[in-house]
Coordinates of C-alpha atoms (C1' of nucleotides) in Angstrom, one line a residue:
Chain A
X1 CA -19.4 41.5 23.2
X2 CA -21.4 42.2 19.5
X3 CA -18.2 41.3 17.8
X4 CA -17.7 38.2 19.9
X5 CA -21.7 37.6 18.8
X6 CA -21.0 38.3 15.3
X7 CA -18.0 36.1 15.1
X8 CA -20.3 33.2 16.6
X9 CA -22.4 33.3 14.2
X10 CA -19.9 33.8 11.3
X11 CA -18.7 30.3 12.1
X12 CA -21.6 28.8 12.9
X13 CA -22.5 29.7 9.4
X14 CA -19.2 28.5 8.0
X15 CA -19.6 25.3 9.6
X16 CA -23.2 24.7 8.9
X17 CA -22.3 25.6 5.3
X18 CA -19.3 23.2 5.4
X19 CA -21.4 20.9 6.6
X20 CA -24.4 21.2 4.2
X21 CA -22.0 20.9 1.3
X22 CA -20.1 17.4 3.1
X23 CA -24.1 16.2 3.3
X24 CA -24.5 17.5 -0.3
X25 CA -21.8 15.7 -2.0
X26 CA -22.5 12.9 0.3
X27 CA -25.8 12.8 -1.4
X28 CA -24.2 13.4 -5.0
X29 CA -21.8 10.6 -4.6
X30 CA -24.6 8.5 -2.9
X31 CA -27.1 8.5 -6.1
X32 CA -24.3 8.2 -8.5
X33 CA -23.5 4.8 -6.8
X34 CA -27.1 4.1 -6.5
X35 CA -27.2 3.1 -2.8
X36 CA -30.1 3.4 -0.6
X37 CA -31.0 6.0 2.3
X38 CA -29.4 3.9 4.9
X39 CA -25.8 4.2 3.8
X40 CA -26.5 7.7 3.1
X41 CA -27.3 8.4 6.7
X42 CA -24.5 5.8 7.7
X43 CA -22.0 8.0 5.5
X44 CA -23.7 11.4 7.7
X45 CA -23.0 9.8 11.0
X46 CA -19.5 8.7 10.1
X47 CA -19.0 12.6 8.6
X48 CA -20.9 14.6 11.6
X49 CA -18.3 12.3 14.0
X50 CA -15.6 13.2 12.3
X51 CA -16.3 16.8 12.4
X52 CA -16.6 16.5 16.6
X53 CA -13.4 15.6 16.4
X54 CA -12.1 17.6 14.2
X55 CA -10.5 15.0 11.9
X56 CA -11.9 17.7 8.8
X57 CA -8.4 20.0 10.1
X58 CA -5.9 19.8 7.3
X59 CA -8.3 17.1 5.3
X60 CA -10.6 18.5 2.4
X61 CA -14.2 17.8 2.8
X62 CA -14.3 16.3 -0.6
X63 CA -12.0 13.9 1.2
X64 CA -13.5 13.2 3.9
X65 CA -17.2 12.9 2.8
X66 CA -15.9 10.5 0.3
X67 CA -13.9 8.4 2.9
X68 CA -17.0 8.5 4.9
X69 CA -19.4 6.8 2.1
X70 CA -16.7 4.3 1.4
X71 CA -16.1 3.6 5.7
X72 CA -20.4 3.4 5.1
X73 CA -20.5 0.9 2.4
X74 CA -18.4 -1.6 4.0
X75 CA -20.4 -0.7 7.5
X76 CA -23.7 -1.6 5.6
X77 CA -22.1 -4.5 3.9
X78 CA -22.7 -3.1 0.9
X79 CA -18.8 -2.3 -0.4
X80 CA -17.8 -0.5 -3.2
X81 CA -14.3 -0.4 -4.2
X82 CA -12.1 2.6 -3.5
X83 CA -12.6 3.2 -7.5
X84 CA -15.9 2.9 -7.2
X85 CA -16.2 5.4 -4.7
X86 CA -13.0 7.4 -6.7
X87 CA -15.1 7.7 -9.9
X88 CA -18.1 9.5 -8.5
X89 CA -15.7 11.6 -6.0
X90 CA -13.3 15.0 -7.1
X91 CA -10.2 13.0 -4.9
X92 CA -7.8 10.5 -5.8
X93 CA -8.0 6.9 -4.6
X94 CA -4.8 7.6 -2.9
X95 CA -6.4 10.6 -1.0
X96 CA -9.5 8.6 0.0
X97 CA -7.7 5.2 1.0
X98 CA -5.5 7.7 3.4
X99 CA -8.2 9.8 4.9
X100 CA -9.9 6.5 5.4
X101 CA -7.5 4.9 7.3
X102 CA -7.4 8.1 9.6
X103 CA -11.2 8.3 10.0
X104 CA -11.3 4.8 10.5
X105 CA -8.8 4.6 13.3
X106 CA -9.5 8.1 15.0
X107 CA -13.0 7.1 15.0
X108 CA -12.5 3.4 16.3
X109 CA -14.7 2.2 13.4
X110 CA -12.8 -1.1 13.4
X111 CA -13.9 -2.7 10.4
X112 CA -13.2 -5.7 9.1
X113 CA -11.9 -6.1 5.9
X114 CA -14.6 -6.6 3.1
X115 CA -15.7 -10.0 2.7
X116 CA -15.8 -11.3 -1.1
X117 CA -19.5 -12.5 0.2
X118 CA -20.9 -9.0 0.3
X119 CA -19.8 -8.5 -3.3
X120 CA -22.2 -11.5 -4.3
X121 CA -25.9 -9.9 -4.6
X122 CA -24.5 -6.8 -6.5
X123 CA -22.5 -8.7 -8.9
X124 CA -24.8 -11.6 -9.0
X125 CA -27.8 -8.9 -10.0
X126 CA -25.5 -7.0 -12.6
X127 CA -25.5 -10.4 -14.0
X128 CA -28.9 -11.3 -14.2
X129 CA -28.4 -14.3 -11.8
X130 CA -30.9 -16.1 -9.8
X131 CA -30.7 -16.5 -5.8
X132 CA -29.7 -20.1 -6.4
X133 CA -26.6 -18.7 -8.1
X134 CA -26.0 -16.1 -5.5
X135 CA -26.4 -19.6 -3.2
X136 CA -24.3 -21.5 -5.1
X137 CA -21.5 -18.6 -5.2
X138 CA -21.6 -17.7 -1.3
X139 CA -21.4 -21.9 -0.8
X140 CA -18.1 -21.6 -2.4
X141 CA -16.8 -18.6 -1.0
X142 CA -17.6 -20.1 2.4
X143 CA -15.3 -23.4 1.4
X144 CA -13.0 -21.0 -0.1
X145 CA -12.3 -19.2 3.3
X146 CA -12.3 -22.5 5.1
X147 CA -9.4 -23.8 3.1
X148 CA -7.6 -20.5 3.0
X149 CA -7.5 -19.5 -0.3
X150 CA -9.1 -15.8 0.0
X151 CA -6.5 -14.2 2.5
X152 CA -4.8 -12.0 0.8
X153 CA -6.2 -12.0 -2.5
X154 CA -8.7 -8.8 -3.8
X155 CA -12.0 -9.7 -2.6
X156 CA -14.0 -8.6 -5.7
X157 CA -11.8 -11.0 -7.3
X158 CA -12.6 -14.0 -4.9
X159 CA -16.0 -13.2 -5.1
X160 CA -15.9 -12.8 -9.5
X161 CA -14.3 -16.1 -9.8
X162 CA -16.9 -17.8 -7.4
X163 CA -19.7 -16.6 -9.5
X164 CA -18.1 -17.4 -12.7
X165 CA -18.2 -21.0 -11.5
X166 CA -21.4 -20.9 -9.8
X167 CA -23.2 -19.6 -12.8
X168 CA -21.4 -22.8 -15.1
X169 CA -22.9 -25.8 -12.3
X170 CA -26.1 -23.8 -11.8
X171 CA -26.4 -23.6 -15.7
X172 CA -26.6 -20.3 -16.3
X173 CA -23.4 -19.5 -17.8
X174 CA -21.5 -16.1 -17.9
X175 CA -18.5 -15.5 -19.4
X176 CA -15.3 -14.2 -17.9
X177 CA -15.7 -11.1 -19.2
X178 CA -19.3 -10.7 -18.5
X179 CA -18.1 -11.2 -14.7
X180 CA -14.7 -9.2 -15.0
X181 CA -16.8 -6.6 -16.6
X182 CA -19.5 -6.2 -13.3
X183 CA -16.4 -7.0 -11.4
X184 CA -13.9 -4.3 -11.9
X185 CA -11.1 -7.0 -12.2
X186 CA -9.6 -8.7 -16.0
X187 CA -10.4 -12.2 -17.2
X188 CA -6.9 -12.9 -15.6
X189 CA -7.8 -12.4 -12.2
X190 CA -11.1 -14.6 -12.8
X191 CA -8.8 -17.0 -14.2
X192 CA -6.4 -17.6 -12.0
X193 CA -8.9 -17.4 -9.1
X194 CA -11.3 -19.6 -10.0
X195 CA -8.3 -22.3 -11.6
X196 CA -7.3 -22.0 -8.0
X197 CA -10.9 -22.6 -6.4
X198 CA -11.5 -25.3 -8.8
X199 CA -8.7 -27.5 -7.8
X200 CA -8.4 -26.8 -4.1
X201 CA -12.4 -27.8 -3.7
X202 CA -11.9 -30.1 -6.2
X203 CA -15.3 -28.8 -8.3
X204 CA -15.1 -30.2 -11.9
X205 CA -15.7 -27.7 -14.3
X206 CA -17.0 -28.5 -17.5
X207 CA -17.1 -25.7 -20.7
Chain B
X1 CA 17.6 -19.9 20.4
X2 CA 16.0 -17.3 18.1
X3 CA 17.6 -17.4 14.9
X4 CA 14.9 -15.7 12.9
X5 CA 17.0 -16.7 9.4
X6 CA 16.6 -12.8 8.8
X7 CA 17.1 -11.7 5.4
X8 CA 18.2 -8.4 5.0
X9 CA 17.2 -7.1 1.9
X10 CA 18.1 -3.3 2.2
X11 CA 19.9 -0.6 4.3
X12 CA 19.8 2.8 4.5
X13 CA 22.3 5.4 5.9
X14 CA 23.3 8.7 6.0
X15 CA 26.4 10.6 6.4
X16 CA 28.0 14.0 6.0
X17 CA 30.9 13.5 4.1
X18 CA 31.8 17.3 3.6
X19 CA 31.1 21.2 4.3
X20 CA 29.3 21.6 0.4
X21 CA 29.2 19.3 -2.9
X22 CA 29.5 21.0 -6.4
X23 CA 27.2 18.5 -7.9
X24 CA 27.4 19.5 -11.3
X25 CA 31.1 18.9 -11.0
X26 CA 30.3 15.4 -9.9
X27 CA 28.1 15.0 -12.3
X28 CA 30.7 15.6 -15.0
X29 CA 33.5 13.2 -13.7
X30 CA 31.6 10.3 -12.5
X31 CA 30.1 7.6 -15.2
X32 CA 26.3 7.4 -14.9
X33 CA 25.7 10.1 -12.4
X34 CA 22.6 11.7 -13.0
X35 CA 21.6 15.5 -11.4
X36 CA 18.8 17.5 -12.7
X37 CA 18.0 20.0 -9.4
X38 CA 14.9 21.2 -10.8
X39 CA 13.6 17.3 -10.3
X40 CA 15.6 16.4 -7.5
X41 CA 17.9 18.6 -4.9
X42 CA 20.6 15.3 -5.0
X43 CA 22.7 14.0 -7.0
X44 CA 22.2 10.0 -7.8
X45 CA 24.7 7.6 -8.6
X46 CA 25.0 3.8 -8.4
X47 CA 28.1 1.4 -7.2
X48 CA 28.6 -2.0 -7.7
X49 CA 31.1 -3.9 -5.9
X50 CA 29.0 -3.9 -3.2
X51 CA 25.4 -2.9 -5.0
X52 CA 24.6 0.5 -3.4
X53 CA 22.8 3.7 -4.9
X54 CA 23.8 7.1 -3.7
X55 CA 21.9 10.0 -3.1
X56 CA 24.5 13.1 -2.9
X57 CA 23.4 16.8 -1.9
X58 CA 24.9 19.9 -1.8
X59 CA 25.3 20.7 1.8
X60 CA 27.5 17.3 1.6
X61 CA 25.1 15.4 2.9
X62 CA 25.1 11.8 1.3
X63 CA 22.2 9.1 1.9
X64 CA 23.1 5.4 0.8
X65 CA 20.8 2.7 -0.1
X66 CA 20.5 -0.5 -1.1
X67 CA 23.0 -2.0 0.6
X68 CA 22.5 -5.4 1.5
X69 CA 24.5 -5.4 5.0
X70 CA 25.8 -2.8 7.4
X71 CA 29.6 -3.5 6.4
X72 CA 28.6 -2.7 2.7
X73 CA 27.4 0.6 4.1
X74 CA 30.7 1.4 5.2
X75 CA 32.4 0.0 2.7
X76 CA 31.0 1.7 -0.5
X77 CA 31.2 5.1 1.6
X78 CA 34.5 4.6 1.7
X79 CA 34.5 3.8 -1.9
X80 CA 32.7 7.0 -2.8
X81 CA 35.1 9.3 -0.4
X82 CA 38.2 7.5 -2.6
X83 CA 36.3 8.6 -5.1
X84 CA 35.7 11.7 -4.8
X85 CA 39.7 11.9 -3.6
X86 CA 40.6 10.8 -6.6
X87 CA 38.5 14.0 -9.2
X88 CA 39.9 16.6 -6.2
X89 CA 37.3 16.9 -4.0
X90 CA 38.4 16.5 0.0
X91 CA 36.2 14.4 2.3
X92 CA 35.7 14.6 5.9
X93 CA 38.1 11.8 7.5
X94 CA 36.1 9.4 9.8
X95 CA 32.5 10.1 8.6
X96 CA 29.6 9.8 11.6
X97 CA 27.8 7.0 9.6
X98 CA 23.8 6.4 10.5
X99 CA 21.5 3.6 9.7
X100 CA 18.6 5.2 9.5
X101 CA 16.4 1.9 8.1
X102 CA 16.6 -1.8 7.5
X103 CA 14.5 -3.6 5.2
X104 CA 14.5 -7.5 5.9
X105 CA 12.6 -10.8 4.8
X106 CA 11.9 -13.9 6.7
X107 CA 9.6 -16.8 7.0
X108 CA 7.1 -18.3 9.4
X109 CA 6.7 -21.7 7.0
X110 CA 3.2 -21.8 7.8
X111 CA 0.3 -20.5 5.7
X112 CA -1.7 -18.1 7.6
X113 CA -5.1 -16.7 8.4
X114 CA -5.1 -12.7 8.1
X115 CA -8.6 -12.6 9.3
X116 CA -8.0 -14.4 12.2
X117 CA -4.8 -12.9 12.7
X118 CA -6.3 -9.0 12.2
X119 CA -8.6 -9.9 15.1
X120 CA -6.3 -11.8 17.4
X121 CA -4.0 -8.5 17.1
X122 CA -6.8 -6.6 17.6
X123 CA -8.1 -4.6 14.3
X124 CA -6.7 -1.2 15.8
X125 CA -3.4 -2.4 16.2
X126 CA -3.1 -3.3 12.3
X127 CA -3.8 -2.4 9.0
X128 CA -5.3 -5.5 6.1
X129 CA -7.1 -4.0 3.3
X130 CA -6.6 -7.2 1.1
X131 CA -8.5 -4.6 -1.9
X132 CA -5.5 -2.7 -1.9
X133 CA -2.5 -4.8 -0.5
X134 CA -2.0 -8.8 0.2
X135 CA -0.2 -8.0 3.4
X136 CA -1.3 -7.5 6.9
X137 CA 0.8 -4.4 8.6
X138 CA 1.4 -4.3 12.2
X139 CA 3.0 -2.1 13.7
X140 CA 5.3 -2.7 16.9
X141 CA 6.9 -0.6 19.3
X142 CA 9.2 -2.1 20.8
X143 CA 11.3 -2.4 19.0
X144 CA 10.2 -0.1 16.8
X145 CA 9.5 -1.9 13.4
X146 CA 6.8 -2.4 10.9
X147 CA 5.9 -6.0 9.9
X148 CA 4.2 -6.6 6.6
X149 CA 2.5 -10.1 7.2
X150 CA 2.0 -12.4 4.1
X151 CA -1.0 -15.6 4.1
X152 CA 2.2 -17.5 2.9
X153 CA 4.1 -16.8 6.0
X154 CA 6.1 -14.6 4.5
X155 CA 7.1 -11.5 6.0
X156 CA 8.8 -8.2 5.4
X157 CA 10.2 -5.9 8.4
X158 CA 11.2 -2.5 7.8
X159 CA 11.7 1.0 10.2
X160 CA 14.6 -0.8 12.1
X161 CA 17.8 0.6 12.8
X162 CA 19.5 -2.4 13.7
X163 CA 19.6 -6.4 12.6
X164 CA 19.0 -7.2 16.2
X165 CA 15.5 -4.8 16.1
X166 CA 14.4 -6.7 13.2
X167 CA 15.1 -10.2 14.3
X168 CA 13.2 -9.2 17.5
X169 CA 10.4 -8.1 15.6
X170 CA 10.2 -11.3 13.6
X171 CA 10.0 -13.0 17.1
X172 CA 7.6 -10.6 18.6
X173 CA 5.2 -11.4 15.6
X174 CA 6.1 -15.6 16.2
X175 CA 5.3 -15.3 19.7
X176 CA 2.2 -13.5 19.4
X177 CA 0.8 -15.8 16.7
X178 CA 1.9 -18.8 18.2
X179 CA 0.2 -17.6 21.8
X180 CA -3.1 -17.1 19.4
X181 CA -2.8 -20.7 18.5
X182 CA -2.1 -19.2 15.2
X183 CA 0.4 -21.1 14.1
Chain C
dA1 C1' -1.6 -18.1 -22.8
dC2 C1' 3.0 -16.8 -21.3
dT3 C1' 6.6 -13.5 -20.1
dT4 C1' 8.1 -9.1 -18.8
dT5 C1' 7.6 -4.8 -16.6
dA6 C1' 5.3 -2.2 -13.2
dC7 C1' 2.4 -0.5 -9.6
dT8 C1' 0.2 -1.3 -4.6
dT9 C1' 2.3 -1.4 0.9
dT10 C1' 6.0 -0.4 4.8
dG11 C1' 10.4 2.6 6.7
dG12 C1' 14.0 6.4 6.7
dA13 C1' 17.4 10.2 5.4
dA14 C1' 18.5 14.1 2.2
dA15 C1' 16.9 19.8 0.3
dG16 C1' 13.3 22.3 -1.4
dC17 C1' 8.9 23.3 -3.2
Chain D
dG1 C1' 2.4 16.4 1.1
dC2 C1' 5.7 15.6 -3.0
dT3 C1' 10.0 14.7 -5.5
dT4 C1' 14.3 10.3 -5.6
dT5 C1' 16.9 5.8 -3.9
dA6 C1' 16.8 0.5 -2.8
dA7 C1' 14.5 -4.0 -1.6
dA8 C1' 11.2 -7.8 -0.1
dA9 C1' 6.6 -9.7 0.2
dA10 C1' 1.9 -11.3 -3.2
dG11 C1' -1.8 -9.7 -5.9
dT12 C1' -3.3 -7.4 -9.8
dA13 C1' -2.6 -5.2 -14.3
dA14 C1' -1.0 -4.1 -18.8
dA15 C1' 1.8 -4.7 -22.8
dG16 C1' 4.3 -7.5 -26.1
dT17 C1' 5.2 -12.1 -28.1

DNA sequence: ACTTTACTTTGGAAAGC
DNA sequence: GCTTTAAAAAGTAAAGT
């Protein structure tokens, strides 16, 4: 009976310690990213339910804490790339994108897939831009979706080349780079993007 | 009725075409082969006539890919037995040949919605990470196949073991779209 | 800017780490 | 899980001209 007593408690303390440090690292990760409480305690939620189910079995906790902030973000519509969340983690994007998919299914998050819209008041403030460029950008991204031209394509590109031309008709020009650069994509990506938005909504873009 | 205008792109098989291999032997008597065990256990060589890559193991086990039908699979294992006649080494006769997975292309001709279509399937049946990929995957069980959906209409399907599996799957796909009022 | 090469995803077998 | 093979889809990326 003691040693059944003993072992209790020996696990209890392995998994509140396993736990503390998934909480810990969630919090690391968290204020390296700069997000606010809410996702943190999004990212717990996700991470405590994946422990009931014991989804941690096989998976390392790095992993799946890291998985957990990303599933978070996008939850709280407040994305951050896979690596976003790979730079301020010890995994691979690889390892992260995986255990996500199994949280993420095994946990019926069912998530839709980021929208290039909840990229806009991050990117817009990295950029110094206004709300009436952040207006202006989600306008377009809104045609954009309408006429098809975002499925399929990397929505921090969709959303980069939206600003790029929102910021030229509000008047408050930023270069490709500038965008690429708050972004996480190359002056490419802007380019063909927004060449593509340009001509399909027919927006005249003057340099 | 149905004639999907499959593509197939690639095939894969396996065989046994004897009891043990001496690969290094192989190596030696057949242009290009390349064997290094300490990177891979087989040995890899490519053919030609019919384009086909060969992955050759010791316990005489052989896996062939890149064929681009299911006669070519028979055909360059024949090749290679003739082959490996022809430096000495005996071959089992009628080798148990397995297609173990068919790659194939086709086309909808329609320029699709992968949002619409991720919730229409329902967003546990598929996978559409557009951050990391351009195509929707959906997976099917019967048949058994994996279809990689494209906003061009463009699709890939792979995990089937026939030509008739993937041509089904192309139609499951058409007829569940088209049911969506997705097409 | 344009071209080329290359990596992302899917599936499966093989022998071994 | 990884390693190696082949091939398509479309987007993104990097390197060389």
């Amino acid at each position: 009976r003691l040693r059944k007593w003993q072992r209790r408690i020996r696990v209890s303390n392995a998994t509140e310690r396993n736990l503390a440090f998934a909480l810990s690292e969630l919090d690391r990760m968290a204020s390296a990213l700069g997000l606010p409480r809410t996702v943190r305690e999004t990212a717990a939620v996700v991470y405590r339910k994946a422990v009931d189910k014991n989804l941690i079995r096989g998976r390392s906790i790095e992993g799946v804490a890291a998985a957990a902030l990303y599933a978070a973000c996008r939850q709280c519509s407040v994305p951050r790339t896979l690596d976003e969340i790979e730079e301020v983690s010890r995994v691979s994007r690889k390892e992260i994108g995986r255990t996500y998919r199994f949280i993420s299914r095994e946990l019926a998050l069912k998530l839709m897939p980021t929208s290039p819209i909840d990229y806009v008041p991050r990117f817009c403030s990295g950029l110094n831009l206004k709300g009436e460029v952040q207006s202006k950008s989600v306008e377009i991204l809104r045609q954009a979706s309408e006429k098809e031209l975002t499925s399929g394509r990397g929505p921090t590109g969709v959303a980069a080349a939206a600003i790029y031309i929102a910021s030229i008709l509000c008047g408050e020009r930023r270069t490709q780079r500038e965008v690429a650069d708050v972004a996480g994509v190359t002056e490419v990506t802007i380019r063909n993007r927004y060449k593509e938005l340009a001509e399909e909504l027919d927006i005249e873009i003057i340099l | 009725m149905s004639e999907s205008s499959i593509k197939i792109e690639n095939v894969v098989a396996s065989t046994k075409l004897a009891e043990e291999f001496d690969l290094t032997l192989i190596e030696s008597q057949f242009e290009g082969a390349e064997y290094n065990k300490q990177k891979f256990p087989g040995l890899v060589y490519r053919v030609s006539d019919p384009k086909a890559a060969f992955l050759v193991f010791t316990s005489g086990k052989v896996v062939c890919t890149g064929a681009k039908n299911v006669a070519d699979v028979h055909t360059v294992i024949g090749n290679m037995a003739k082959k490996l006649n022809s430096i000495g080494i005996k071959t089992i006769e009628n080798p148990q040949i397995t297609v173990q997975n068919i790659v194939a292309s086709a086309d909808l001709h329609t320029i699709l919605n992968l949002n619409a279509i991720a919730i229409g399937l329902g967003l546990e049946n598929i996978e559409y990470e557009p951050e990391q990929f351009p195509g929707l995957v959906y997976r099917i069980d019967e048949p058994k196949v994996v279809v990689l959906i494209f906003s061009s209409g463009k699709l890939v399907v792979t995990g089937g073991k026939s030509p008739e599996d993937c041509e089904r799957g192309v139609e499951v796909v058409r007829q569940q779209l088209d049911n969506m009022g997705l097409l």
